[in-house]
Coordinates of C-alpha atoms in Angstrom, one line a residue:
Chain A
M1 CA 0.0 0.0 0.0
T2 CA 1.4 3.4 -1.0
T3 CA 0.6 6.7 0.6
K4 CA 0.2 9.9 -1.3
T5 CA 2.9 12.4 -0.8
T6 CA 2.1 16.0 -0.7
R7 CA 3.8 16.4 -4.1
E8 CA 1.1 14.3 -5.7
I9 CA -1.8 16.1 -4.3
T10 CA -2.7 18.8 -6.7
L11 CA -5.0 21.6 -5.6
P12 CA -7.3 22.3 -8.5
T13 CA -7.9 26.0 -9.0
E14 CA -10.4 27.7 -11.1
P15 CA -10.9 31.4 -12.0
F16 CA -13.3 33.2 -9.7
A17 CA -14.7 36.7 -9.7
V18 CA -14.1 39.1 -6.8
N19 CA -15.5 42.5 -6.5
I20 CA -13.1 45.0 -5.0
G21 CA -15.1 48.1 -4.1
P22 CA -17.2 50.2 -4.7
A23 CA -16.6 51.0 -1.1
H24 CA -13.1 49.7 -0.3
P25 CA -10.4 51.8 1.4
S26 CA -8.0 51.3 -1.5
T27 CA -10.3 52.7 -4.2
H28 CA -10.0 56.3 -3.0
G29 CA -13.7 56.9 -3.5
V30 CA -16.4 54.7 -5.1
F31 CA -14.8 52.6 -7.8
R32 CA -15.5 48.9 -8.4
M33 CA -12.9 46.6 -9.8
L34 CA -14.5 43.4 -11.0
T35 CA -11.5 41.1 -10.9
T36 CA -11.2 37.6 -12.2
L37 CA -8.6 35.8 -10.0
D38 CA -6.8 32.5 -10.2
G39 CA -5.7 32.1 -6.6
E40 CA -4.1 35.5 -6.0
V41 CA -3.2 36.2 -9.6
I42 CA -5.3 38.7 -11.6
L43 CA -6.5 37.3 -14.9
N44 CA -8.7 40.2 -15.8
M45 CA -10.0 43.4 -14.2
E46 CA -12.9 45.3 -15.4
P47 CA -13.3 48.8 -14.0
I48 CA -16.9 49.8 -13.1
F49 CA -17.6 53.4 -12.2
G50 CA -20.3 56.1 -12.4
Y51 CA -21.4 56.0 -8.8
L52 CA -20.5 59.6 -8.4
H53 CA -22.0 60.8 -11.6
R54 CA -23.8 64.1 -11.0
G55 CA -24.3 65.2 -14.6
I56 CA -22.1 68.2 -14.3
E57 CA -21.8 68.6 -18.0
K58 CA -25.6 68.8 -18.3
L59 CA -26.0 71.0 -15.2
A60 CA -23.6 73.5 -16.7
E61 CA -25.8 74.0 -19.8
E62 CA -28.4 75.6 -17.4
R63 CA -26.0 78.0 -15.8
T64 CA -24.3 81.2 -16.8
Y65 CA -20.7 81.2 -17.7
G66 CA -19.7 82.7 -14.4
G67 CA -22.0 80.4 -12.5
C68 CA -20.2 77.3 -13.8
V69 CA -17.1 78.1 -11.8
P70 CA -18.4 76.5 -8.6
L71 CA -19.3 73.4 -10.6
T72 CA -15.7 73.0 -11.7
D73 CA -14.6 73.0 -8.0
R74 CA -16.6 69.8 -7.7
L75 CA -14.8 67.9 -10.4
D76 CA -11.4 67.1 -9.0
Y77 CA -11.9 68.3 -5.4
L78 CA -8.2 67.7 -4.6
A79 CA -7.2 70.3 -7.2
S80 CA -10.1 72.8 -7.4
M81 CA -7.9 75.7 -8.2
S82 CA -6.6 74.0 -11.3
N83 CA -10.1 73.2 -12.4
N84 CA -11.1 76.8 -11.9
L85 CA -8.1 77.9 -14.0
A86 CA -8.8 75.5 -16.8
Y87 CA -12.4 76.6 -17.0
V88 CA -11.9 80.4 -16.9
L89 CA -9.1 80.1 -19.5
A90 CA -11.6 78.3 -21.8
V91 CA -14.2 81.0 -21.3
E92 CA -11.6 83.8 -21.8
K93 CA -10.5 82.1 -25.1
L94 CA -14.1 81.8 -26.2
A95 CA -15.1 85.4 -25.4
G96 CA -11.7 87.0 -26.1
I97 CA -11.3 88.5 -22.6
A98 CA -7.9 89.9 -21.4
V99 CA -6.7 89.3 -17.9
P100 CA -4.6 91.8 -15.8
E101 CA -1.0 90.9 -15.3
R102 CA -1.3 90.6 -11.5
A103 CA -4.2 88.2 -11.8
E104 CA -2.1 86.0 -14.1
Y105 CA 0.7 85.7 -11.5
I106 CA -1.8 85.0 -8.7
R107 CA -3.4 82.3 -10.8
V108 CA 0.0 80.7 -11.4
I109 CA 0.8 80.8 -7.7
M110 CA -2.5 79.2 -6.8
A111 CA -2.2 76.5 -9.5
E112 CA 1.3 75.5 -8.4
L113 CA 0.4 75.5 -4.7
Q114 CA -2.5 73.3 -5.7
R115 CA -0.2 70.9 -7.6
I116 CA 2.0 70.5 -4.5
A117 CA -1.1 69.9 -2.3
S118 CA -2.5 67.4 -4.7
H119 CA 0.8 65.5 -5.1
L120 CA 1.2 65.3 -1.4
I121 CA -2.1 63.5 -1.2
A122 CA -1.3 61.4 -4.2
V123 CA 2.1 60.3 -2.8
G124 CA 0.8 59.9 0.7
A125 CA -2.1 57.7 -0.4
F126 CA 0.2 55.7 -2.7
L127 CA 2.5 54.9 0.2
N128 CA -0.5 54.1 2.3
D129 CA -1.5 51.5 -0.4
C130 CA 2.1 50.3 -0.3
G131 CA 1.7 49.3 3.3
A132 CA 3.4 52.3 5.0
F133 CA 0.2 52.7 6.9
M134 CA -0.7 56.2 7.9
T135 CA 2.7 57.6 8.9
P136 CA 3.8 59.1 5.5
I137 CA 0.4 60.4 4.7
L138 CA 0.1 62.1 8.0
Y139 CA 3.5 63.8 7.4
M140 CA 2.2 64.9 4.0
L141 CA -1.2 66.1 5.3
R142 CA 0.8 68.2 7.8
E143 CA 2.3 70.1 4.9
R144 CA -0.9 70.2 2.8
E145 CA -2.6 71.8 5.8
K146 CA -0.2 74.8 5.4
I147 CA -1.2 75.2 1.7
L148 CA -4.9 74.9 2.7
D149 CA -4.3 77.7 5.2
L150 CA -2.9 79.8 2.4
F151 CA -6.0 79.2 0.3
D152 CA -8.2 79.9 3.2
M153 CA -6.4 83.3 3.5
V154 CA -7.2 84.3 -0.1
C155 CA -10.7 83.0 -0.5
G156 CA -12.0 81.7 2.8
Q157 CA -12.3 78.1 1.7
R158 CA -10.3 75.0 2.2
L159 CA -11.6 72.6 -0.4
T160 CA -13.9 74.2 -3.0
Y161 CA -12.4 77.5 -3.6
N162 CA -14.4 79.2 -6.3
Y163 CA -11.6 81.7 -6.4
M164 CA -11.0 82.4 -10.1
R165 CA -13.3 84.5 -12.2
V166 CA -13.6 85.1 -15.9
G167 CA -11.2 88.0 -16.4
G168 CA -9.2 87.5 -13.2
V169 CA -9.6 86.3 -9.6
S170 CA -12.3 87.1 -7.2
Q171 CA -10.2 89.3 -4.8
D172 CA -6.6 90.4 -4.3
I173 CA -4.4 88.4 -2.0
P174 CA -4.3 89.8 1.5
E175 CA -1.2 91.4 3.1
E176 CA -0.3 88.5 5.2
F177 CA -0.3 86.1 2.2
A178 CA 3.1 86.9 0.8
P179 CA 5.1 86.5 4.1
A180 CA 3.2 83.2 4.8
L181 CA 4.0 81.9 1.3
K182 CA 7.7 83.0 1.7
K183 CA 7.8 81.0 4.9
F184 CA 6.3 78.0 3.3
L185 CA 8.7 78.2 0.4
K186 CA 11.6 78.3 2.8
E187 CA 10.4 75.3 4.8
M188 CA 9.0 73.0 2.1
P189 CA 12.3 71.8 0.5
G190 CA 13.4 70.6 4.0
W191 CA 10.2 68.6 4.3
I192 CA 10.5 67.1 0.9
N193 CA 14.1 66.1 1.8
E194 CA 12.6 64.5 4.9
Y195 CA 10.3 62.3 2.9
E196 CA 13.1 61.4 0.5
W197 CA 15.4 60.5 3.4
L198 CA 12.7 58.2 4.8
L199 CA 11.4 56.7 1.6
K200 CA 13.4 57.2 -1.6
E201 CA 15.7 54.2 -1.0
N202 CA 13.5 52.3 1.3
E203 CA 13.9 48.6 0.7
I204 CA 10.3 47.7 1.1
L205 CA 9.1 50.5 -1.2
L206 CA 11.7 49.5 -3.9
A207 CA 10.6 45.8 -3.6
R208 CA 6.9 46.6 -3.8
A209 CA 7.0 49.3 -6.5
K210 CA 9.9 48.8 -8.8
G211 CA 9.0 47.0 -12.0
V212 CA 5.3 46.7 -11.0
G213 CA 2.5 47.9 -13.2
I214 CA 4.5 48.9 -16.2
L215 CA 3.0 51.2 -18.7
T216 CA 5.2 51.3 -21.8
R217 CA 5.9 54.5 -23.7
E218 CA 4.0 53.4 -26.8
M219 CA 1.0 52.4 -24.8
A220 CA 1.0 55.5 -22.7
I221 CA 0.8 57.6 -25.9
N222 CA -1.8 55.3 -27.5
I223 CA -4.1 55.4 -24.5
S224 CA -3.9 59.3 -24.4
A225 CA -2.4 59.1 -20.9
S226 CA -1.3 62.5 -19.5
G227 CA 0.4 64.1 -16.5
P228 CA 2.7 62.1 -14.2
V229 CA 1.5 58.8 -15.7
L230 CA 2.6 59.8 -19.2
R231 CA 5.9 61.4 -18.0
A232 CA 6.8 58.4 -15.8
S233 CA 6.7 56.3 -19.1
G234 CA 9.5 58.5 -20.5
V235 CA 7.5 61.0 -22.5
E236 CA 8.6 64.6 -21.9
W237 CA 5.2 66.1 -22.5
D238 CA 4.1 68.9 -20.1
I239 CA 1.4 71.3 -21.4
R240 CA 3.0 74.1 -19.4
R241 CA 6.0 73.7 -21.8
A242 CA 4.5 72.2 -24.9
D243 CA 1.5 74.6 -25.2
P244 CA 2.1 77.3 -22.6
Y245 CA -1.0 79.0 -21.2
S246 CA -1.4 82.0 -18.9
I247 CA 2.2 83.2 -18.3
Y248 CA 4.0 79.8 -18.0
D249 CA 6.5 80.7 -20.8
R250 CA 8.1 83.2 -18.4
F251 CA 9.3 80.6 -15.8
E252 CA 12.2 78.3 -15.7
F253 CA 11.5 74.7 -14.6
D254 CA 12.4 71.2 -15.6
I255 CA 10.1 68.4 -16.6
P256 CA 10.9 65.3 -14.5
T257 CA 10.4 62.0 -16.4
G258 CA 10.8 58.4 -15.6
K259 CA 12.2 55.6 -17.6
A260 CA 10.5 52.3 -16.8
G261 CA 6.9 53.6 -16.4
D262 CA 6.4 51.5 -13.3
C263 CA 4.8 52.5 -10.0
Y264 CA 8.1 53.7 -8.6
D265 CA 8.7 56.1 -11.5
R266 CA 5.2 57.6 -11.1
Y267 CA 6.0 58.2 -7.4
R268 CA 9.4 59.7 -8.3
V269 CA 7.9 62.0 -10.9
R270 CA 5.4 63.4 -8.5
V271 CA 8.0 64.1 -5.8
E272 CA 10.3 65.8 -8.3
E273 CA 7.4 67.9 -9.7
M274 CA 6.8 69.3 -6.2
R275 CA 10.3 70.7 -6.3
Q276 CA 9.8 72.2 -9.7
S277 CA 6.6 73.8 -8.5
L278 CA 8.5 75.4 -5.7
R279 CA 10.9 76.8 -8.2
I280 CA 8.0 78.3 -10.2
L281 CA 6.4 79.7 -7.0
E282 CA 9.6 81.4 -6.1
Q283 CA 9.9 83.1 -9.5
A284 CA 6.3 84.1 -9.5
L285 CA 6.3 85.6 -6.1
K286 CA 9.5 87.6 -6.9
D287 CA 8.0 89.1 -10.1
L288 CA 4.5 89.6 -8.8
P289 CA 3.4 93.0 -10.2
G290 CA 0.9 95.4 -8.7
G291 CA -2.4 96.6 -10.2
E292 CA -5.8 95.3 -10.8
V293 CA -6.7 91.6 -10.3
R294 CA -9.9 91.6 -12.3
S295 CA -10.8 93.1 -15.6
E296 CA -14.1 94.7 -16.3
V297 CA -16.3 91.8 -17.4
P298 CA -20.1 92.0 -17.6
H299 CA -22.0 89.8 -15.1
L300 CA -23.7 87.9 -17.9
I301 CA -21.0 87.0 -20.4
R302 CA -22.3 86.4 -24.0
P303 CA -19.4 85.0 -26.0
P304 CA -19.9 85.0 -29.7
A305 CA -21.2 81.8 -31.2
G306 CA -18.4 79.4 -31.7
E307 CA -16.3 76.8 -29.8
A308 CA -13.1 76.8 -27.9
Y309 CA -10.9 74.2 -26.3
S310 CA -8.4 75.2 -23.6
H311 CA -6.2 72.8 -21.7
I312 CA -3.9 73.0 -18.7
E313 CA -1.4 70.7 -17.0
A314 CA -3.4 69.9 -13.9
P315 CA -1.8 67.8 -11.2
R316 CA -3.4 64.7 -12.6
G317 CA -2.8 65.4 -16.3
E318 CA -4.3 67.3 -19.2
L319 CA -7.4 68.9 -17.9
G320 CA -9.3 70.6 -20.7
F321 CA -12.7 72.3 -21.3
Y322 CA -14.4 72.2 -24.6
L323 CA -17.1 74.9 -24.7
V324 CA -19.6 75.6 -27.4
S325 CA -21.4 78.9 -27.4
D326 CA -24.6 79.8 -29.2
G327 CA -24.3 83.5 -28.2
S328 CA -26.5 83.1 -25.1
I329 CA -25.6 83.5 -21.5
A330 CA -25.1 79.8 -20.9
P331 CA -22.8 77.3 -22.5
Y332 CA -24.4 75.3 -25.3
R333 CA -22.1 72.4 -24.6
F334 CA -19.7 72.0 -21.7
H335 CA -17.3 69.1 -22.0
V336 CA -14.6 68.2 -19.5
R337 CA -11.5 66.4 -20.8
A338 CA -11.0 64.5 -17.5
P339 CA -7.4 63.3 -17.2
T340 CA -8.1 60.6 -14.7
L341 CA -10.8 58.9 -16.7
I342 CA -8.5 58.5 -19.6
N343 CA -5.5 57.5 -17.5
L344 CA -7.6 54.5 -16.4
T345 CA -7.9 53.1 -19.9
A346 CA -4.9 50.8 -19.6
L347 CA -5.6 49.7 -16.0
N348 CA -6.5 46.2 -17.0
D349 CA -3.3 45.7 -19.0
M350 CA -1.2 47.1 -16.2
M351 CA -2.7 44.8 -13.6
R352 CA -3.0 41.5 -15.5
G353 CA -0.6 38.9 -14.2
W354 CA 0.1 40.7 -10.9
K355 CA -1.3 39.8 -7.5
V356 CA -4.1 41.4 -5.5
A357 CA -1.7 43.3 -3.3
D358 CA -0.1 44.8 -6.4
L359 CA -3.5 45.7 -7.8
I360 CA -4.0 48.1 -4.9
L361 CA -0.6 49.6 -5.5
I362 CA -1.0 50.0 -9.3
F363 CA -4.4 51.6 -8.8
G364 CA -3.0 54.0 -6.2
S365 CA 0.0 55.0 -8.4
I366 CA -2.3 56.3 -11.1
D367 CA -3.8 58.7 -8.6
I368 CA -7.4 59.2 -9.6
C369 CA -10.1 61.3 -8.2
L370 CA -13.5 59.7 -8.7
A371 CA -15.4 63.0 -8.7
E372 CA -13.6 63.8 -11.9
V373 CA -13.8 60.3 -13.4
D374 CA -17.6 60.3 -13.1
R375 CA -18.4 64.0 -13.3
Chain B
M1 CA 3.4 76.5 -28.4
T2 CA 1.4 73.7 -30.1
T3 CA 1.0 74.7 -33.7
A4 CA -2.5 74.3 -35.1
L5 CA -2.1 72.9 -38.5
S6 CA -4.1 74.6 -41.2
G7 CA -7.2 72.6 -42.2
A8 CA -6.9 73.7 -45.8
R9 CA -3.3 72.5 -46.1
I10 CA -4.1 69.0 -44.6
A11 CA -7.2 68.8 -46.8
K12 CA -5.0 69.3 -49.9
Q13 CA -2.5 66.8 -48.7
I14 CA -5.1 64.0 -48.0
G15 CA -7.1 65.1 -51.0
K16 CA -4.7 63.3 -53.3
K17 CA -5.2 60.0 -51.5
F18 CA -8.8 60.3 -50.4
P19 CA -10.4 62.6 -52.9
E20 CA -13.9 62.6 -51.4
A21 CA -13.1 62.4 -47.7
V22 CA -13.1 66.1 -46.7
I23 CA -16.4 68.0 -46.8
E24 CA -15.1 71.3 -45.5
S25 CA -11.9 72.6 -44.0
G26 CA -11.7 75.2 -41.3
A27 CA -8.8 77.2 -39.8
D28 CA -7.6 74.3 -37.7
S29 CA -10.2 71.6 -38.4
L30 CA -11.5 69.2 -41.0
L31 CA -15.0 68.1 -41.5
L32 CA -14.9 64.5 -42.7
K33 CA -17.3 62.1 -44.2
A34 CA -18.2 59.4 -41.7
E35 CA -17.3 56.7 -44.1
S36 CA -13.8 58.1 -44.6
L37 CA -13.0 58.7 -40.9
L38 CA -11.1 55.5 -40.3
E39 CA -8.8 55.6 -43.3
V40 CA -8.1 59.3 -42.8
A41 CA -7.4 58.8 -39.1
D42 CA -5.1 56.0 -39.9
Y43 CA -3.3 58.0 -42.5
L44 CA -2.9 61.0 -40.1
K45 CA -1.4 58.7 -37.5
K46 CA 1.0 56.9 -39.7
T47 CA 2.2 59.5 -42.2
P48 CA 5.7 60.8 -41.4
G49 CA 5.6 64.5 -40.9
L50 CA 2.1 64.4 -39.4
D51 CA 2.5 61.6 -36.8
F52 CA -0.7 62.2 -35.0
A53 CA -0.1 59.5 -32.4
Y54 CA -1.9 61.2 -29.5
L55 CA -5.7 61.8 -29.3
N56 CA -6.4 64.6 -26.8
Y57 CA -10.1 64.0 -26.5
I58 CA -13.3 63.1 -28.2
T59 CA -16.6 64.7 -27.5
A60 CA -19.9 65.1 -29.2
V61 CA -22.4 67.9 -29.5
D62 CA -26.1 67.8 -30.2
Y63 CA -27.0 70.5 -32.8
Y64 CA -30.7 69.4 -33.2
D65 CA -30.2 68.7 -36.9
Y66 CA -27.2 66.5 -36.5
F67 CA -24.7 65.3 -33.9
E68 CA -21.1 66.5 -34.3
V69 CA -18.3 64.4 -33.0
V70 CA -15.1 66.2 -32.4
Y71 CA -11.6 64.5 -32.3
Q72 CA -8.7 66.6 -31.2
L73 CA -5.4 65.2 -32.3
A74 CA -1.9 66.0 -31.3
S75 CA 1.6 65.0 -32.3
I76 CA 4.0 64.8 -29.4
Q77 CA 6.9 64.4 -31.8
H78 CA 6.2 67.6 -33.8
N79 CA 4.1 69.5 -31.3
H80 CA 1.2 70.3 -33.6
G81 CA -2.5 69.7 -33.5
L82 CA -5.5 69.2 -35.7
V83 CA -9.3 68.8 -35.1
L84 CA -11.4 66.3 -37.0
K85 CA -15.1 66.6 -37.1
V86 CA -17.7 64.1 -38.2
R87 CA -21.5 64.6 -38.5
C88 CA -24.2 62.2 -37.9
Y89 CA -27.6 63.1 -39.3
D90 CA -29.7 60.1 -38.2
R91 CA -31.3 60.9 -34.8
Q92 CA -33.0 57.6 -34.4
N93 CA -30.0 55.4 -34.7
P94 CA -26.8 57.4 -35.0
T95 CA -23.8 55.3 -35.8
L96 CA -20.2 56.1 -36.5
P97 CA -17.1 54.0 -36.9
S98 CA -15.0 53.5 -33.8
V99 CA -11.4 54.8 -33.7
V100 CA -10.4 52.5 -30.7
G101 CA -8.4 50.4 -33.1
I102 CA -6.3 53.5 -34.0
W103 CA -6.1 55.3 -30.7
R104 CA -7.0 53.2 -27.7
G105 CA -7.5 56.4 -25.6
A106 CA -10.9 56.6 -27.4
D107 CA -12.2 53.6 -25.5
F108 CA -13.9 55.2 -22.4
Q109 CA -14.7 58.4 -24.2
E110 CA -16.6 56.6 -27.0
R111 CA -18.5 54.7 -24.3
E112 CA -19.3 57.9 -22.6
I113 CA -20.7 59.5 -25.8
Y114 CA -22.7 56.3 -26.3
D115 CA -24.0 56.5 -22.8
L116 CA -24.9 60.2 -22.7
L117 CA -25.7 61.0 -26.3
G118 CA -26.7 57.6 -27.7
I119 CA -24.3 57.5 -30.6
S120 CA -23.2 54.0 -31.4
F121 CA -19.6 53.3 -32.4
E122 CA -19.3 50.4 -34.8
G123 CA -16.3 48.2 -34.0
H124 CA -16.0 49.2 -30.4
P125 CA -14.9 46.2 -28.4
N126 CA -17.0 46.9 -25.3
L127 CA -19.8 49.4 -26.1
R128 CA -21.8 49.6 -22.9
R129 CA -23.0 52.4 -20.7
I130 CA -20.3 53.8 -18.6
V131 CA -21.5 56.3 -16.0
L132 CA -25.2 55.5 -16.1
W133 CA -26.7 52.1 -15.3
E134 CA -27.9 49.6 -17.9
G135 CA -31.6 50.2 -18.4
F136 CA -31.5 53.9 -17.9
E137 CA -33.9 55.5 -20.3
G138 CA -32.9 58.3 -22.6
Y139 CA -29.6 60.1 -23.3
P140 CA -29.1 63.0 -21.0
L141 CA -26.8 65.2 -23.1
R142 CA -29.3 65.2 -26.0
K143 CA -31.1 68.5 -26.1
E144 CA -34.6 67.0 -26.0
F145 CA -33.8 65.3 -22.6
L146 CA -35.5 67.6 -20.0

């Protein structure tokens, strides 16, 4: 009589479906990943979203051009200033409205502060997904808090700012703003160095993120990826440089890129971008001119019939607004080119073959905001 | 600065190969016949000197008489851009060819247009509703909805 050794006992596996989300801590909102697993390995992943669809594009058709600004706050709520900027630029292009010099500088300052605030959340949440539970993100929230205080100072809000107006910004920056920003600019590089010292060469982070979730250069371009996701794949494409809007052609900054297009590169690109934003902020604060912050614009703007597309480099990628006017006070069509929606296109390809723990990480490294994906 | 290529110039260039594709050319845009969309798109992507490998966005507008679908293209290599437009006059069952085979970035955006405006894209691998649920009645971004 022979006994079976463990080697001979095969454990038959068969693919099974697991829903991750909609309400799961790693999905950063309400996002469902319908995964097909073989054991722990991902065979297929189907993204299902729309839980946060509020019909913003339709709502905007019933509002005046100025009245749409608060709606844009509610797209990517981690980067409301950038959304405001992209929208007002599109209206100004459509209606041919000029903006005072001082307002242009204030807009750039706000947009770059917003980029840092948004990347802090992105990097912190990514490290959280990595397993560095809560410590890094709390460090980063500490710094983000200081940026929110600055925003609070200029517009009285901490999340949905509604600060930019067609033709400028709602009000001038208060006296205490410039000293507070100077203090922040002085301290922030030290804090970034602190994160780098803790994490850049961290063994666990390298093991978890290097070579995981690769998005090749060709695929990144083919799926219309943008922002840090595109740049981490080695494409030097930043709209601030490629198609400068506002006054970005006046500032010196570098465009950090990655090589491999893996999770680690996406994390690196974001950290480096924070440093570049600090460089822009320093230049903008130094050159900040005096004068008006808002040009004379009628309350009800009636742009001539036509269409305009204007895009900016938002923290998460190319954020654009396509507006069609029929000559009335409300947009005839209001379309948002949402970077995070499009960056998700290749998610399935990036995840296939990896394990469930990597799925969380790959998803975190794309850095999405569901309010913008669903609109 | 991204250069907007002149529609007339491109129309002339593709006119040799696809004589009947272009209906109208604007300052930075081309209005194409729906049947020619795929071959022109493929040509624009693959021709050296044009190299439109990047699709910025797709969207659609309801103009009552017709739907207009807008494709904004860019070339990262040459830093220039072009807009393609296609019109769809059938309101009952609007159909257009899908460009997912050429630019995969169109995947979710075509699904969104299908979801909110009800334009079907032939050849799309997974044409289902994307933000609204299956069974939702009507297409919200059409002008007759509400």
